CSV table of C-alpha atoms and ligand atoms in Angstrom, one decimal:
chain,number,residue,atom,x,y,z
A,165,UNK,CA,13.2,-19.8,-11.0
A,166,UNK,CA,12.2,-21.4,-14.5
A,167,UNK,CA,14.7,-25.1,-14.3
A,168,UNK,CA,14.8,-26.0,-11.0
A,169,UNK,CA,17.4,-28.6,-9.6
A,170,UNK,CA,17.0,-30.5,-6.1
A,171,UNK,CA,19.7,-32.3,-4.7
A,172,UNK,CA,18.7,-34.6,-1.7
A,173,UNK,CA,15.6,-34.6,-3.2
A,174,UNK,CA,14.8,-37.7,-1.1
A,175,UNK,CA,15.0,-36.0,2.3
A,176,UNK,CA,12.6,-34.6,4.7
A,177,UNK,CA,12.4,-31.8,2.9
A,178,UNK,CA,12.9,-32.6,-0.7
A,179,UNK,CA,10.9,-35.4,-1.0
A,180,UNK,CA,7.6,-32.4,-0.1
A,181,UNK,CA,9.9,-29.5,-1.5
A,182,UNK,CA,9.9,-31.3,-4.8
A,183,UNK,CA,6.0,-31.7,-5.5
A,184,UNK,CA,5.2,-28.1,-4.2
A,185,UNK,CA,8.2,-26.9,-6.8
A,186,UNK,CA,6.6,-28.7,-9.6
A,187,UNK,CA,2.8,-27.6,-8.8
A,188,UNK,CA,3.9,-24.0,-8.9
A,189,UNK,CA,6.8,-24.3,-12.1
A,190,UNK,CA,5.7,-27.3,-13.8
A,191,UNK,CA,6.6,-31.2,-13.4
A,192,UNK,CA,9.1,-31.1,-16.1
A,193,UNK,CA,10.9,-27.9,-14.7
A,194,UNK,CA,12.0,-29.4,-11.3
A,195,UNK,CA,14.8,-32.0,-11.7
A,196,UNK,CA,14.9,-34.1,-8.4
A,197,UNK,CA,17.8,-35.6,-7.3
A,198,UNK,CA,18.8,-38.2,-4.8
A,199,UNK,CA,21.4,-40.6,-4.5
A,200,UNK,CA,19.5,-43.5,-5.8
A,201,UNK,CA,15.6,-44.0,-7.9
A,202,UNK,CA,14.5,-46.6,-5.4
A,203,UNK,CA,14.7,-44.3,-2.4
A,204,UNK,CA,12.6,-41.6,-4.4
A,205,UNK,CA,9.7,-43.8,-6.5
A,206,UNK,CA,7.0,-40.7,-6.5
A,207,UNK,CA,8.9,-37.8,-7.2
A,208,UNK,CA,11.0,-39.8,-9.9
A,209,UNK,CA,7.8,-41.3,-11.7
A,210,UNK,CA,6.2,-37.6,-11.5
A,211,UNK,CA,9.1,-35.9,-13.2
A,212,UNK,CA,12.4,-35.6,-14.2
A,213,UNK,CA,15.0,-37.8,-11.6
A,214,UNK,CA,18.4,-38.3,-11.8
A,215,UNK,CA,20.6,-40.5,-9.4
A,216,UNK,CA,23.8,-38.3,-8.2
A,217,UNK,CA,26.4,-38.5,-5.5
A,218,UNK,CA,26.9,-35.1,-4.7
A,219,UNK,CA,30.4,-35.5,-4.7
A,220,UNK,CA,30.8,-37.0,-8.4
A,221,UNK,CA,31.3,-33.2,-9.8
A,222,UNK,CA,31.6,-34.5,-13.1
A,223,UNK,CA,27.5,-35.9,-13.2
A,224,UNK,CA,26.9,-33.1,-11.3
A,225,UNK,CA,27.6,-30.7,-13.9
A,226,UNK,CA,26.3,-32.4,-16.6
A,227,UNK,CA,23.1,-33.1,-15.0
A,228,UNK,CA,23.2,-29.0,-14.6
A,229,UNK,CA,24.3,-28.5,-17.9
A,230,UNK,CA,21.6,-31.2,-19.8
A,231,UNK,CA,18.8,-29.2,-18.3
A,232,UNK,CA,20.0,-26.0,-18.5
A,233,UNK,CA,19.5,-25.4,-14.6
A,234,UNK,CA,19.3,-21.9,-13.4
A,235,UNK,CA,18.2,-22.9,-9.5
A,236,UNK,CA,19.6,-25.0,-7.3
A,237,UNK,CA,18.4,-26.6,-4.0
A,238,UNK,CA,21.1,-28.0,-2.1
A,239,UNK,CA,19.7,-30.2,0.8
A,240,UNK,CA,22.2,-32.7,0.9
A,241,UNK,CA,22.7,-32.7,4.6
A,242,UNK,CA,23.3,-35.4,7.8
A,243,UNK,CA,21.3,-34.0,10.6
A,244,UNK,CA,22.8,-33.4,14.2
A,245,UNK,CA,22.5,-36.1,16.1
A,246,UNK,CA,23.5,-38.6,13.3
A,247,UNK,CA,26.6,-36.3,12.8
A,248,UNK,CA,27.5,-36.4,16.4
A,249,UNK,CA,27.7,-40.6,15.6
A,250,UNK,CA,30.3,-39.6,12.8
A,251,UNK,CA,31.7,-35.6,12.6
A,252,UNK,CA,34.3,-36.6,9.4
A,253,UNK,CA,31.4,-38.5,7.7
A,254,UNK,CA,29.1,-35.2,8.0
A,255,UNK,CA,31.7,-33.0,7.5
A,256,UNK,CA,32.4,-34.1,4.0
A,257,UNK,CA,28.9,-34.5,2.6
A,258,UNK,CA,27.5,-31.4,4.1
A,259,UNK,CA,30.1,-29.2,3.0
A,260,UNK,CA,31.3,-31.1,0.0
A,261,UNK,CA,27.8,-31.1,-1.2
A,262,UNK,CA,27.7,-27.2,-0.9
A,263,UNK,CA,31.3,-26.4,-2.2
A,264,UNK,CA,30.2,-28.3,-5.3
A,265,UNK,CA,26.9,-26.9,-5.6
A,266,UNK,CA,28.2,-23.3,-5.6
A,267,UNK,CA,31.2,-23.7,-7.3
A,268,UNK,CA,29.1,-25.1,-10.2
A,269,UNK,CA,26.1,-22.9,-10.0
A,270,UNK,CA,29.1,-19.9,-10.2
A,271,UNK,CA,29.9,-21.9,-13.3
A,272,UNK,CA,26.5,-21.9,-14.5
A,273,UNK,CA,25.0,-18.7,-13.2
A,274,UNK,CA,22.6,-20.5,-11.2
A,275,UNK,CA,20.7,-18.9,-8.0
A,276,UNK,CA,21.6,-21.8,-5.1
A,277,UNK,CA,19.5,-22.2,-2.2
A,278,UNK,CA,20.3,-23.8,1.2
A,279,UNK,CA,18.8,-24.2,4.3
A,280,UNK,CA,20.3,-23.6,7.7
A,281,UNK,CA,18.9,-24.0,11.4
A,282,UNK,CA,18.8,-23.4,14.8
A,283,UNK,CA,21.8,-25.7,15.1
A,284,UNK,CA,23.8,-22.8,13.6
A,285,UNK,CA,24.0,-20.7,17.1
A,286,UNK,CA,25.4,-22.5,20.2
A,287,UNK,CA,25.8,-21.8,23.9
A,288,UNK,CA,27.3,-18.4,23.6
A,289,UNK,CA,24.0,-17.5,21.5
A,290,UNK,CA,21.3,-15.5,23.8
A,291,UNK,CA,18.8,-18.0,23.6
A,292,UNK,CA,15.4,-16.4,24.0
A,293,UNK,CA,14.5,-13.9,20.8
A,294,UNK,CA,17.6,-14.8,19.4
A,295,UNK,CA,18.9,-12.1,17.1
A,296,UNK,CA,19.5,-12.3,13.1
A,297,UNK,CA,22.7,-11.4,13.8
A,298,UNK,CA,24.8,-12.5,16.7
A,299,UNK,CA,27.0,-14.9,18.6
A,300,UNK,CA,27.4,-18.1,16.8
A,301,UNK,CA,31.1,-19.3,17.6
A,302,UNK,CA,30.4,-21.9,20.6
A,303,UNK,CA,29.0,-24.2,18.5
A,304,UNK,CA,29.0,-27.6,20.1
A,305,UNK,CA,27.9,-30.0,17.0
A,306,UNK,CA,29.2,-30.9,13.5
A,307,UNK,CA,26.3,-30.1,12.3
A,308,UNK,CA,26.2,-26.8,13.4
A,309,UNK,CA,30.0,-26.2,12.7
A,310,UNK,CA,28.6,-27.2,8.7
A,311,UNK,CA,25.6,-24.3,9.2
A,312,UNK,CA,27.5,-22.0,10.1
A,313,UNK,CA,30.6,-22.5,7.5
A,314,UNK,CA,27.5,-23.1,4.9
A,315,UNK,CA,26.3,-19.6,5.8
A,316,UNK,CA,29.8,-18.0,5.8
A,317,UNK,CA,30.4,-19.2,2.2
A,318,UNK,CA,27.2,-18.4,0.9
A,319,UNK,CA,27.6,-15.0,1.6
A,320,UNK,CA,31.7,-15.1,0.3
A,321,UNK,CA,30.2,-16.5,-3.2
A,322,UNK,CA,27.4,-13.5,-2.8
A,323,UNK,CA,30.0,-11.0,-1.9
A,324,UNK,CA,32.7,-12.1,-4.1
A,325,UNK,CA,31.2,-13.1,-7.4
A,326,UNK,CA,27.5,-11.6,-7.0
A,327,UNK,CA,26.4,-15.3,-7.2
A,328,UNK,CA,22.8,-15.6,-6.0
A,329,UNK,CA,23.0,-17.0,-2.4
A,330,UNK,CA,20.1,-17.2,-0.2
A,331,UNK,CA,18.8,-19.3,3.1
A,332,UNK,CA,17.0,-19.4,6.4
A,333,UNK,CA,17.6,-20.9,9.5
A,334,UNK,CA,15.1,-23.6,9.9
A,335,UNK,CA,13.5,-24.8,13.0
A,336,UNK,CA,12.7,-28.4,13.7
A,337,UNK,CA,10.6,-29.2,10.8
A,338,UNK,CA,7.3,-31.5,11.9
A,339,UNK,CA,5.6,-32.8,8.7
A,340,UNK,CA,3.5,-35.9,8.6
A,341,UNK,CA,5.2,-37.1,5.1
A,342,UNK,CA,8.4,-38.1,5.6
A,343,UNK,CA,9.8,-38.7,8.6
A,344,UNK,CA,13.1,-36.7,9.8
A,345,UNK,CA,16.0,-38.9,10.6
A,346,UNK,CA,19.1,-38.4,13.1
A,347,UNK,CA,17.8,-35.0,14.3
A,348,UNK,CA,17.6,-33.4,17.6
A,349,UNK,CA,13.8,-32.2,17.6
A,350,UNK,CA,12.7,-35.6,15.9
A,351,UNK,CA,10.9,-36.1,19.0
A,352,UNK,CA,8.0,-33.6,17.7
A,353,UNK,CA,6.9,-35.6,15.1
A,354,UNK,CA,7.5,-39.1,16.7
A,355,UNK,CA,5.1,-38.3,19.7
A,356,UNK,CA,2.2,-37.8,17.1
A,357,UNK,CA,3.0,-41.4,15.8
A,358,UNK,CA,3.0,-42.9,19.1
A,359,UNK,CA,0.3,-41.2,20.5
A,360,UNK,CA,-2.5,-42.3,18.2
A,361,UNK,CA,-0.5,-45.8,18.0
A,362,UNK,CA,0.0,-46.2,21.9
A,363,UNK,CA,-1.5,-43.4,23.8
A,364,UNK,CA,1.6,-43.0,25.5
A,365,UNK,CA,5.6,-41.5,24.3
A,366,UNK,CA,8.9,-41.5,26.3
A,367,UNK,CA,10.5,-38.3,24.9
A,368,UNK,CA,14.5,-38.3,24.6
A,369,UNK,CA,14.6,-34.4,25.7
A,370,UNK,CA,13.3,-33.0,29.0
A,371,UNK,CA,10.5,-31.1,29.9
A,372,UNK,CA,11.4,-27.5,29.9
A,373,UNK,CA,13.4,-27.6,27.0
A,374,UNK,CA,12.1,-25.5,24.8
A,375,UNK,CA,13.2,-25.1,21.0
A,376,UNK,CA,11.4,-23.2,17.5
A,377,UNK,CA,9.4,-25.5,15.6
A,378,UNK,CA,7.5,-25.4,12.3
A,379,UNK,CA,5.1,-27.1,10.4
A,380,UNK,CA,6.1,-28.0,6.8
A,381,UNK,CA,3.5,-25.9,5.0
A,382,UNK,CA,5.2,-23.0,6.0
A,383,UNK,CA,8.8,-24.1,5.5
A,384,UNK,CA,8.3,-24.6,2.3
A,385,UNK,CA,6.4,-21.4,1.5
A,386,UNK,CA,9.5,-19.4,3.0
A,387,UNK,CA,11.4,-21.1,0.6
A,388,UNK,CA,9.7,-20.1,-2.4
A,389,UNK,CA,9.2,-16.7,-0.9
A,390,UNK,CA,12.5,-16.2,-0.3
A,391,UNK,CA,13.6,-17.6,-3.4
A,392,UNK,CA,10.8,-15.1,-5.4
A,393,UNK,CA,11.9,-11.9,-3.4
A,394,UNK,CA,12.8,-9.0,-4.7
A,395,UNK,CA,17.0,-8.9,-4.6
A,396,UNK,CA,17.0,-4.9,-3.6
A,397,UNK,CA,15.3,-5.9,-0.5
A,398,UNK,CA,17.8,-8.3,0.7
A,399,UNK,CA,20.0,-6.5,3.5
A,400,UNK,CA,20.9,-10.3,4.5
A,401,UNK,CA,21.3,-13.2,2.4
A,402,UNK,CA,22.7,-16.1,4.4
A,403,UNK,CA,20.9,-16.7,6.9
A,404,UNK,CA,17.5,-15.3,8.1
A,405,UNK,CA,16.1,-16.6,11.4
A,406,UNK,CA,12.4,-17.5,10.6
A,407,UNK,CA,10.1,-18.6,13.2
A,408,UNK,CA,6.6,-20.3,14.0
A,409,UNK,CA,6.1,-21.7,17.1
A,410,UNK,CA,8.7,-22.3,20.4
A,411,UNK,CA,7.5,-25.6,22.7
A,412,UNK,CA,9.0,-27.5,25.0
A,413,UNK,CA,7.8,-31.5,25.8
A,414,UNK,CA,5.3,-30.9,28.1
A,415,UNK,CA,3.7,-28.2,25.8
A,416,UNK,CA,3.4,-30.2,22.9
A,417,UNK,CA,2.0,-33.2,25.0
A,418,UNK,CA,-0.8,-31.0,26.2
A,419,UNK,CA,-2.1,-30.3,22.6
A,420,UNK,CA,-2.1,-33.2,22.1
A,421,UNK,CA,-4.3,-33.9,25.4
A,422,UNK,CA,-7.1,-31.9,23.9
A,423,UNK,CA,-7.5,-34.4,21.5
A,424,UNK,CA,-6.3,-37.5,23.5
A,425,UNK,CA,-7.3,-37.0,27.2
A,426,UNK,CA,-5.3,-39.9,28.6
A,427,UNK,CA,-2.4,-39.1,25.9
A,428,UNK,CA,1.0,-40.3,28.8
A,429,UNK,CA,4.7,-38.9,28.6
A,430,UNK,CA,7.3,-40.0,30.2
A,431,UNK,CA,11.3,-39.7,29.6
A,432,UNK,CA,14.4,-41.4,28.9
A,433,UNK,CA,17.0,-38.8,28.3
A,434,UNK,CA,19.4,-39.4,25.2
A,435,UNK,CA,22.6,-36.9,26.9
A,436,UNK,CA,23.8,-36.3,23.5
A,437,UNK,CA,20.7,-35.2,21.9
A,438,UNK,CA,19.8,-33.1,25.9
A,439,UNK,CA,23.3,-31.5,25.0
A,440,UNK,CA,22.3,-30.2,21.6
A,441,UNK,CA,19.2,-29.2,22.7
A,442,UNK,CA,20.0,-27.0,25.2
A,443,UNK,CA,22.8,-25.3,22.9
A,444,UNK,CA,20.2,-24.2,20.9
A,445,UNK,CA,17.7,-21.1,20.9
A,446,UNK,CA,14.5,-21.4,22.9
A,447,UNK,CA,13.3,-19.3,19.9
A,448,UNK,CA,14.4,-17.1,17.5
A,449,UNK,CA,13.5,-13.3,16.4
A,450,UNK,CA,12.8,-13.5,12.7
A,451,UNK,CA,11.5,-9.6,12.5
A,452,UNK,CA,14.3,-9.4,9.9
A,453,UNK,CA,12.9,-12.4,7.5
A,454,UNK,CA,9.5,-10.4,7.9
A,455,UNK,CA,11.0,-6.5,7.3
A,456,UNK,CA,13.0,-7.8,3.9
A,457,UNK,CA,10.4,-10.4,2.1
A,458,UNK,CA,7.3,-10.2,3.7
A,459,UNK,CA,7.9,-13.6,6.1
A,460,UNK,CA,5.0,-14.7,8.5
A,461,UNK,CA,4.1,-18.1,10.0
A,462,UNK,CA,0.8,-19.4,9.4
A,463,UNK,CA,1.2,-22.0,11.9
A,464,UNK,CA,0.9,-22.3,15.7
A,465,UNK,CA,1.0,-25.3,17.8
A,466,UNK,CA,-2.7,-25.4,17.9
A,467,UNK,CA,-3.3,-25.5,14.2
A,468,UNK,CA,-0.7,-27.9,13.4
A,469,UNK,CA,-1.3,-30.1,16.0
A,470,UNK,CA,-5.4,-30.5,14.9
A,471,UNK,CA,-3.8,-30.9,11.5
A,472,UNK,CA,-0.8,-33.6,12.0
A,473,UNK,CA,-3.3,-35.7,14.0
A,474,UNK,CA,-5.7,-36.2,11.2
A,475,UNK,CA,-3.4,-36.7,8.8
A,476,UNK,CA,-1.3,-39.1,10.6
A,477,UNK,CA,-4.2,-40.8,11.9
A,478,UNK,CA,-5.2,-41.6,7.9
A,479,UNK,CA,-1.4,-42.3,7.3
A,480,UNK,CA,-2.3,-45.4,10.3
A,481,UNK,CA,-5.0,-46.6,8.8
A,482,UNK,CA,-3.9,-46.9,5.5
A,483,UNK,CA,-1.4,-48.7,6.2
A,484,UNK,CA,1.3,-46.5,5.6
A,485,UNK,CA,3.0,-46.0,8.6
B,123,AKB,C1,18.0,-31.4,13.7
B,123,AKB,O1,17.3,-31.6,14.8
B,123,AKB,O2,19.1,-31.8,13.5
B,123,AKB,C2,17.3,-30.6,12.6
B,123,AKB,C3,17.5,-29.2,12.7
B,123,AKB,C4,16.9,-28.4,13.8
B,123,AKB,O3,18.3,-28.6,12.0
B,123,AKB,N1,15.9,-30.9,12.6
């Protein structure tokens, strides 16, 4: 990876993707990306931005061309719940974003990159110690009808014209940076927020539903792994199941008790987001991320909890949240 492009550069995971690209390559090799400057002040004053709707091809390419891009992030993406709210809306970013980003990075002879989840397996999918490779066709979301397709083409581009495909299946991402919008495991950052701010949290999920998380630290040092492995090693391309931590409500709340004694949670199920949840894996096997590039989670609940309360305490008092 020497020019770096991010698209959705603004999202939960571009807008900390971005900064930890350009540490490691250099401010002015990561191009970041997003539909509009205002959204993305930071990353746009602290390198190279450019406004682009996925879906104009034409500035897409010659964004790809100006900089002579030879990487591509493609996080363009609505998450599940939101795409639940509109399926044709979701449909045709998601995968209009990706069918443009490979076509052109074919073009180009870029490597692409693009992240896929849990929500790619459904109710058919064994759920505990899911397996890289298994059932994935009773998917019940959008979303996950987009992951999966995503992963499918990935590999065709791979397959077909050697084009330089990779991914992983992320779990629900917690960070304390930006906050996730429309997804089904927002809950797990939210409950941070509202403990320090109320003492108290009605969840949207119920207890005992359990579902992989990670903390943001080691999503995006699986990405750059990935990205950085050796090719020969790769027996899979799109996608690996990579894993951290599996939790359900009730777990998480108790952390969060060591540091909060009186720390309440209650519920109001949302039967939309309950649905997606429990399509999902209680937690996946990622032994095959680990055997081809090295993959291991530095984070457990513990850990991250002790850190995301800190940090989102000093978010609090400054203001910022
Ligand atoms: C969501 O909940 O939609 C996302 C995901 C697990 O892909 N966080």
């Amino acid at each position: 990876m020497k020019k770096i492009l991010i698209i959705g550069a603004g999202g939960q995971i571009g807008s900390e993707l971005a900064p930890y690209l350009r540490a490691i390559y250099g401010d002015n090799n990561v191009v970041a990306a997003d539909i509009s400057a205002e959204k993305c002040k930071n990353l746009a004053e602290a390198g190279p931005f450019e406004a682009l709707d996925v879906l104009d091809k034409g500035r897409y390419i010659d964004i790809v061309r100006n900089y002579k891009i030879d990487t591509i992030f493609n996080l363009v993406a609505l998450l599940s719940a939101t795409g639940e709210k509109n399926p044709e809306l979701a449909w045709n970013i998601n995968i209009g974003a990706l069918t443009n980003s490979l076509g052109i990075a074919k073009d180009n002879n870029c490597a692409v990159f693009t992240p896929s989840s849990i929500g790619a397996f459904g109710n058919d999918t064994p759920k505990d110690k899911t397996p890289q490779d298994t059932l994935q066709r009773s998917n019940t979301t959008i979303y996950g009808v987009c992951k999966v397709t995503g992963e499918l083409l990935s590999d065709y581009y791979f397959n077909r014209f050697g084009l330089d495909t990779r991914s992983v299946r992320f779990p629900g991402l917690i960070s304390y940076m930006t906050l996730p919008g429309g997804g089904t495991t927002d809950y797990a950052v939210e409950i941070y927020y509202e403990a320090l701010r109320k003492g108290a949290f009605t969840c949207n999920v119920k207890a005992g539903t359990y579902m992989d998380m990670m903390y943001m630290p080691d999503a995006l040092r699986a990405v750059v792994e990935l990205m950085e492995a050796d090719p020969k090693k790769l027996k899979h391309r799109n996608s690996f199941n990579i894993a951290a931590m599996s939790f359900d409500p009730e777990g998480i709340a108790a952390e969060i008790r060591k540091h909060i004694p009186a720390f309440r949670l209650d519920y109001q199920v949302d039967p939309v987001k309950q649905a997606i949840a429990d399509s999902w894996p209680n937690s996946m096997d990622d032994s095959a991320a680990h055997d081809e590039w090295g993959w291991k989670a530095e984070y457990d609940l513990k850990k991250m909890t002790d850190d995301m309360l800190v940090k989102v305490k000093e978010k609090l008092a400054k203001g910022l949240a």
